[in-house]
Amino acid sequence: MEKTLVILKPSAMQRGLIGEVTSRFERKGLILAGTKMIQLDDAILNEHYAHLKDKPFFQRVKNSMMASPVIVQCWEGIDAVSVVRALVGKTNGREAAAGTIRGDYSISFQENIVHASDSVEAAEVELSRFFEENEIFAYKKAVLSFLYSNDEV
Ligand code: ADP
């Protein structure tokens, strides 16, 4: 099954949304394979947001991501990358559809609650950036046969 990276950003940590956001992924049927709280620094954000380095808001976004510790999570499921991105919604919280995490909890472009990997390739790179191998767990979920049909798993 596919794995993807989610970061509960300082906006989620400060606004008391850790439980509610985590619950969205759980209720969907995604399986939590790894989680921990970390403090991001400039070096790891330069890697993680390398695609934004020429944007005028690059430093501002990095400062926002360092404003408090964050929680990183590894979620697992069939097509987990696209399933999580759909739950998260558009980048700008003001434009994100109601019912998505950003649509329901964010009114900002920058302070948009969560990061989620945007492709399978990015997920692999990002998971190895934030997790050691022994921090990702494979364990049997008793509920699996009620999440998927036999031919899906
Ligand atoms: P996403 O997080 O949806 O994959 P990007 O990778 O394009 O989006 O941007 C990374 C993060 O940088 C966004 O989640 C948001 O916090 C911030 N960001 C992106 N574009 C802007 C912008 N135009 N103004 C302010 N912040 C932005």
PDB file of C-alpha atoms and ligand atoms in Angstrom:
ATOM      1  CA  MET A   1       0.000   0.000   0.000  1.00  0.00           C
ATOM      2  CA  GLU A   2       1.061   3.577  -0.630  1.00  0.00           C
ATOM      3  CA  LYS A   3       2.473   5.829   2.073  1.00  0.00           C
ATOM      4  CA  THR A   4       2.402   9.624   2.273  1.00  0.00           C
ATOM      5  CA  LEU A   5       3.741  12.377   4.523  1.00  0.00           C
ATOM      6  CA  VAL A   6       1.540  14.812   6.412  1.00  0.00           C
ATOM      7  CA  ILE A   7       2.863  17.672   8.546  1.00  0.00           C
ATOM      8  CA  LEU A   8       0.551  19.301  11.092  1.00  0.00           C
ATOM      9  CA  LYS A   9       1.890  22.834  10.746  1.00  0.00           C
ATOM     10  CA  PRO A  10       2.309  25.352  13.581  1.00  0.00           C
ATOM     11  CA  SER A  11      -1.121  26.750  12.624  1.00  0.00           C
ATOM     12  CA  ALA A  12      -2.661  23.390  13.572  1.00  0.00           C
ATOM     13  CA  MET A  13      -0.514  23.027  16.698  1.00  0.00           C
ATOM     14  CA  GLN A  14      -1.334  26.521  17.993  1.00  0.00           C
ATOM     15  CA  ARG A  15      -5.032  26.432  17.195  1.00  0.00           C
ATOM     16  CA  GLY A  16      -5.645  23.124  18.929  1.00  0.00           C
ATOM     17  CA  LEU A  17      -6.490  21.208  15.764  1.00  0.00           C
ATOM     18  CA  ILE A  18      -4.174  18.208  16.173  1.00  0.00           C
ATOM     19  CA  GLY A  19      -6.980  15.842  17.147  1.00  0.00           C
ATOM     20  CA  GLU A  20      -9.533  17.075  14.635  1.00  0.00           C
ATOM     21  CA  VAL A  21      -7.161  16.959  11.677  1.00  0.00           C
ATOM     22  CA  THR A  22      -5.758  13.562  12.639  1.00  0.00           C
ATOM     23  CA  SER A  23      -9.312  12.322  13.045  1.00  0.00           C
ATOM     24  CA  ARG A  24     -10.152  13.249   9.436  1.00  0.00           C
ATOM     25  CA  PHE A  25      -7.450  10.904   8.136  1.00  0.00           C
ATOM     26  CA  GLU A  26      -8.415   8.155  10.602  1.00  0.00           C
ATOM     27  CA  ARG A  27     -12.106   8.342   9.764  1.00  0.00           C
ATOM     28  CA  LYS A  28     -11.330   8.045   6.059  1.00  0.00           C
ATOM     29  CA  GLY A  29      -9.721   4.662   6.756  1.00  0.00           C
ATOM     30  CA  LEU A  30      -6.084   5.630   6.360  1.00  0.00           C
ATOM     31  CA  ILE A  31      -3.675   3.772   8.626  1.00  0.00           C
ATOM     32  CA  LEU A  32      -1.201   5.696  10.782  1.00  0.00           C
ATOM     33  CA  ALA A  33       2.208   4.131  10.145  1.00  0.00           C
ATOM     34  CA  GLY A  34       4.371   6.740  11.907  1.00  0.00           C
ATOM     35  CA  THR A  35       4.086   9.922  13.969  1.00  0.00           C
ATOM     36  CA  LYS A  36       6.308  12.200  16.052  1.00  0.00           C
ATOM     37  CA  MET A  37       6.720  15.826  17.139  1.00  0.00           C
ATOM     38  CA  ILE A  38       9.767  17.688  15.846  1.00  0.00           C
ATOM     39  CA  GLN A  39      11.123  21.233  15.613  1.00  0.00           C
ATOM     40  CA  LEU A  40      11.880  22.137  11.982  1.00  0.00           C
ATOM     41  CA  ASP A  41      14.959  24.215  11.160  1.00  0.00           C
ATOM     42  CA  ASP A  42      16.182  26.299   8.238  1.00  0.00           C
ATOM     43  CA  ALA A  43      18.278  23.499   6.710  1.00  0.00           C
ATOM     44  CA  ILE A  44      15.467  20.944   6.455  1.00  0.00           C
ATOM     45  CA  LEU A  45      13.018  23.600   5.202  1.00  0.00           C
ATOM     46  CA  ASN A  46      15.449  24.684   2.485  1.00  0.00           C
ATOM     47  CA  GLU A  47      15.252  21.085   1.225  1.00  0.00           C
ATOM     48  CA  HIS A  48      11.548  20.586   1.823  1.00  0.00           C
ATOM     49  CA  TYR A  49      10.499  23.860   0.179  1.00  0.00           C
ATOM     50  CA  ALA A  50      13.296  24.028  -2.451  1.00  0.00           C
ATOM     51  CA  HIS A  51      10.638  24.558  -5.154  1.00  0.00           C
ATOM     52  CA  LEU A  52       9.693  27.860  -3.451  1.00  0.00           C
ATOM     53  CA  LYS A  53      13.208  29.270  -3.023  1.00  0.00           C
ATOM     54  CA  ASP A  54      12.767  32.056  -5.602  1.00  0.00           C
ATOM     55  CA  LYS A  55       9.334  33.123  -4.316  1.00  0.00           C
ATOM     56  CA  PRO A  56       9.097  36.428  -2.429  1.00  0.00           C
ATOM     57  CA  PHE A  57       7.341  34.668   0.466  1.00  0.00           C
ATOM     58  CA  PHE A  58       9.965  31.899   0.895  1.00  0.00           C
ATOM     59  CA  GLN A  59      11.493  33.202   4.149  1.00  0.00           C
ATOM     60  CA  ARG A  60       8.066  34.035   5.548  1.00  0.00           C
ATOM     61  CA  VAL A  61       6.824  30.500   4.898  1.00  0.00           C
ATOM     62  CA  LYS A  62       9.965  29.056   6.512  1.00  0.00           C
ATOM     63  CA  ASN A  63       9.541  31.284   9.575  1.00  0.00           C
ATOM     64  CA  SER A  64       5.932  30.183   9.843  1.00  0.00           C
ATOM     65  CA  MET A  65       6.967  26.516   9.736  1.00  0.00           C
ATOM     66  CA  MET A  66       9.539  27.106  12.518  1.00  0.00           C
ATOM     67  CA  ALA A  67       7.160  29.067  14.765  1.00  0.00           C
ATOM     68  CA  SER A  68       6.494  26.017  16.971  1.00  0.00           C
ATOM     69  CA  PRO A  69       7.139  22.280  16.868  1.00  0.00           C
ATOM     70  CA  VAL A  70       5.134  20.349  14.263  1.00  0.00           C
ATOM     71  CA  ILE A  71       3.784  16.808  14.116  1.00  0.00           C
ATOM     72  CA  VAL A  72       4.869  14.666  11.191  1.00  0.00           C
ATOM     73  CA  GLN A  73       2.729  11.705  10.252  1.00  0.00           C
ATOM     74  CA  CYS A  74       3.015   8.829   7.800  1.00  0.00           C
ATOM     75  CA  TRP A  75      -0.391   7.669   6.539  1.00  0.00           C
ATOM     76  CA  GLU A  76      -0.873   4.454   4.597  1.00  0.00           C
ATOM     77  CA  GLY A  77      -3.591   3.234   2.251  1.00  0.00           C
ATOM     78  CA  ILE A  78      -4.393   2.428  -1.365  1.00  0.00           C
ATOM     79  CA  ASP A  79      -3.663   5.629  -3.351  1.00  0.00           C
ATOM     80  CA  ALA A  80      -2.845   7.341  -0.026  1.00  0.00           C
ATOM     81  CA  VAL A  81      -1.100  10.302  -1.733  1.00  0.00           C
ATOM     82  CA  SER A  82      -4.097  11.389  -3.803  1.00  0.00           C
ATOM     83  CA  VAL A  83      -6.621  10.439  -1.102  1.00  0.00           C
ATOM     84  CA  VAL A  84      -4.831  12.667   1.446  1.00  0.00           C
ATOM     85  CA  ARG A  85      -4.413  15.565  -1.003  1.00  0.00           C
ATOM     86  CA  ALA A  86      -8.156  15.440  -1.709  1.00  0.00           C
ATOM     87  CA  LEU A  87      -8.936  15.539   2.026  1.00  0.00           C
ATOM     88  CA  VAL A  88      -6.519  18.477   2.479  1.00  0.00           C
ATOM     89  CA  GLY A  89      -7.852  20.680  -0.348  1.00  0.00           C
ATOM     90  CA  LYS A  90      -6.406  23.612  -2.303  1.00  0.00           C
ATOM     91  CA  THR A  91      -3.333  25.442  -0.978  1.00  0.00           C
ATOM     92  CA  ASN A  92      -5.138  28.720  -0.297  1.00  0.00           C
ATOM     93  CA  GLY A  93      -7.512  28.141   2.594  1.00  0.00           C
ATOM     94  CA  ARG A  94      -9.847  30.862   1.289  1.00  0.00           C
ATOM     95  CA  GLU A  95     -10.298  28.938  -1.968  1.00  0.00           C
ATOM     96  CA  ALA A  96     -10.250  25.401  -0.586  1.00  0.00           C
ATOM     97  CA  ALA A  97     -13.614  23.674  -0.818  1.00  0.00           C
ATOM     98  CA  ALA A  98     -15.771  23.395   2.295  1.00  0.00           C
ATOM     99  CA  GLY A  99     -15.468  19.880   3.632  1.00  0.00           C
ATOM    100  CA  THR A 100     -11.709  19.754   3.056  1.00  0.00           C
ATOM    101  CA  ILE A 101      -9.327  20.328   5.967  1.00  0.00           C
ATOM    102  CA  ARG A 102      -8.048  23.639   4.617  1.00  0.00           C
ATOM    103  CA  GLY A 103     -11.543  24.631   3.483  1.00  0.00           C
ATOM    104  CA  ASP A 104     -12.940  24.049   6.955  1.00  0.00           C
ATOM    105  CA  TYR A 105     -10.093  25.278   9.178  1.00  0.00           C
ATOM    106  CA  SER A 106      -8.038  27.852   7.235  1.00  0.00           C
ATOM    107  CA  ILE A 107      -8.696  31.350   5.924  1.00  0.00           C
ATOM    108  CA  SER A 108      -5.106  31.917   4.750  1.00  0.00           C
ATOM    109  CA  PHE A 109      -2.771  31.064   1.862  1.00  0.00           C
ATOM    110  CA  GLN A 110       0.169  30.498   4.214  1.00  0.00           C
ATOM    111  CA  GLU A 111      -1.399  29.409   7.511  1.00  0.00           C
ATOM    112  CA  ASN A 112      -3.107  26.432   5.932  1.00  0.00           C
ATOM    113  CA  ILE A 113      -2.899  23.824   8.733  1.00  0.00           C
ATOM    114  CA  VAL A 114      -1.266  20.889   6.923  1.00  0.00           C
ATOM    115  CA  HIS A 115       1.359  19.843   4.451  1.00  0.00           C
ATOM    116  CA  ALA A 116       0.715  16.724   2.342  1.00  0.00           C
ATOM    117  CA  SER A 117       2.999  15.155  -0.281  1.00  0.00           C
ATOM    118  CA  ASP A 118       1.811  15.954  -3.809  1.00  0.00           C
ATOM    119  CA  SER A 119       3.053  12.852  -5.672  1.00  0.00           C
ATOM    120  CA  VAL A 120       4.179   9.290  -4.980  1.00  0.00           C
ATOM    121  CA  GLU A 121       7.771  10.274  -5.802  1.00  0.00           C
ATOM    122  CA  ALA A 122       7.641  13.295  -3.471  1.00  0.00           C
ATOM    123  CA  ALA A 123       6.132  11.154  -0.697  1.00  0.00           C
ATOM    124  CA  GLU A 124       9.079   8.735  -0.807  1.00  0.00           C
ATOM    125  CA  VAL A 125      11.632  11.557  -0.654  1.00  0.00           C
ATOM    126  CA  GLU A 126       9.732  13.441   2.057  1.00  0.00           C
ATOM    127  CA  LEU A 127       9.163  10.392   4.267  1.00  0.00           C
ATOM    128  CA  SER A 128      12.872   9.592   4.215  1.00  0.00           C
ATOM    129  CA  ARG A 129      13.602  13.259   4.989  1.00  0.00           C
ATOM    130  CA  PHE A 130      11.502  13.281   8.172  1.00  0.00           C
ATOM    131  CA  PHE A 131      11.526   9.651   9.392  1.00  0.00           C
ATOM    132  CA  GLU A 132      14.152   7.034  10.140  1.00  0.00           C
ATOM    133  CA  GLU A 133      13.297   3.588   8.728  1.00  0.00           C
ATOM    134  CA  ASN A 134      12.566   2.171  12.190  1.00  0.00           C
ATOM    135  CA  GLU A 135      10.043   4.954  12.876  1.00  0.00           C
ATOM    136  CA  ILE A 136       7.649   3.669  10.189  1.00  0.00           C
ATOM    137  CA  PHE A 137       5.632   0.705  11.439  1.00  0.00           C
ATOM    138  CA  ALA A 138       3.978  -2.163   9.544  1.00  0.00           C
ATOM    139  CA  TYR A 139       1.260  -3.715  11.687  1.00  0.00           C
ATOM    140  CA  LYS A 140      -1.933  -5.586  11.034  1.00  0.00           C
ATOM    141  CA  LYS A 141      -5.121  -3.566  11.338  1.00  0.00           C
ATOM    142  CA  ALA A 142      -7.947  -5.892  12.394  1.00  0.00           C
ATOM    143  CA  VAL A 143     -10.432  -3.689  10.535  1.00  0.00           C
ATOM    144  CA  LEU A 144      -8.750  -4.091   7.122  1.00  0.00           C
ATOM    145  CA  SER A 145     -11.407  -6.407   5.669  1.00  0.00           C
ATOM    146  CA  PHE A 146     -14.027  -3.749   6.466  1.00  0.00           C
ATOM    147  CA  LEU A 147     -11.995  -0.955   4.857  1.00  0.00           C
ATOM    148  CA  TYR A 148     -11.280  -2.699   1.548  1.00  0.00           C
ATOM    149  CA  SER A 149     -12.665  -5.563  -0.533  1.00  0.00           C
ATOM    150  CA  ASN A 150     -10.556  -8.727  -0.838  1.00  0.00           C
ATOM    151  CA  ASP A 151      -9.525  -7.911  -4.394  1.00  0.00           C
ATOM    152  CA  GLU A 152      -8.304  -4.452  -3.403  1.00  0.00           C
ATOM    153  CA  VAL A 153      -5.767  -5.566  -0.776  1.00  0.00           C
TER     154      VAL A 153
HETATM  155  P1  ADP B   1       1.043  22.859  -1.019  1.00  0.00           P
HETATM  156  O1  ADP B   1       1.373  22.992   0.443  1.00  0.00           O
HETATM  157  O2  ADP B   1      -0.455  22.926  -1.263  1.00  0.00           O
HETATM  158  O3  ADP B   1       1.677  21.631  -1.669  1.00  0.00           O
HETATM  159  P2  ADP B   1       3.096  24.632  -2.215  1.00  0.00           P
HETATM  160  O4  ADP B   1       4.065  23.487  -2.214  1.00  0.00           O
HETATM  161  O5  ADP B   1       2.921  25.396  -3.488  1.00  0.00           O
HETATM  162  O6  ADP B   1       1.617  24.161  -1.766  1.00  0.00           O
HETATM  163  O7  ADP B   1       3.501  25.686  -1.081  1.00  0.00           O
HETATM  164  C1  ADP B   1       3.994  25.267   0.151  1.00  0.00           C
HETATM  165  C2  ADP B   1       3.416  26.150   1.235  1.00  0.00           C
HETATM  166  O8  ADP B   1       3.894  27.494   1.070  1.00  0.00           O
HETATM  167  C3  ADP B   1       1.902  26.261   1.222  1.00  0.00           C
HETATM  168  O9  ADP B   1       1.258  25.201   1.885  1.00  0.00           O
HETATM  169  C4  ADP B   1       1.675  27.595   1.924  1.00  0.00           C
HETATM  170  O10 ADP B   1       1.794  27.459   3.339  1.00  0.00           O
HETATM  171  C5  ADP B   1       2.862  28.414   1.418  1.00  0.00           C
HETATM  172  N1  ADP B   1       2.508  29.191   0.215  1.00  0.00           N
HETATM  173  C6  ADP B   1       2.454  28.755  -1.062  1.00  0.00           C
HETATM  174  N2  ADP B   1       2.102  29.737  -1.903  1.00  0.00           N
HETATM  175  C7  ADP B   1       1.914  30.848  -1.131  1.00  0.00           C
HETATM  176  C8  ADP B   1       1.550  32.207  -1.382  1.00  0.00           C
HETATM  177  N3  ADP B   1       1.289  32.636  -2.635  1.00  0.00           N
HETATM  178  N4  ADP B   1       1.463  33.042  -0.333  1.00  0.00           N
HETATM  179  C9  ADP B   1       1.737  32.655   0.928  1.00  0.00           C
HETATM  180  N5  ADP B   1       2.098  31.375   1.231  1.00  0.00           N
HETATM  181  C10 ADP B   1       2.177  30.489   0.226  1.00  0.00           C
END
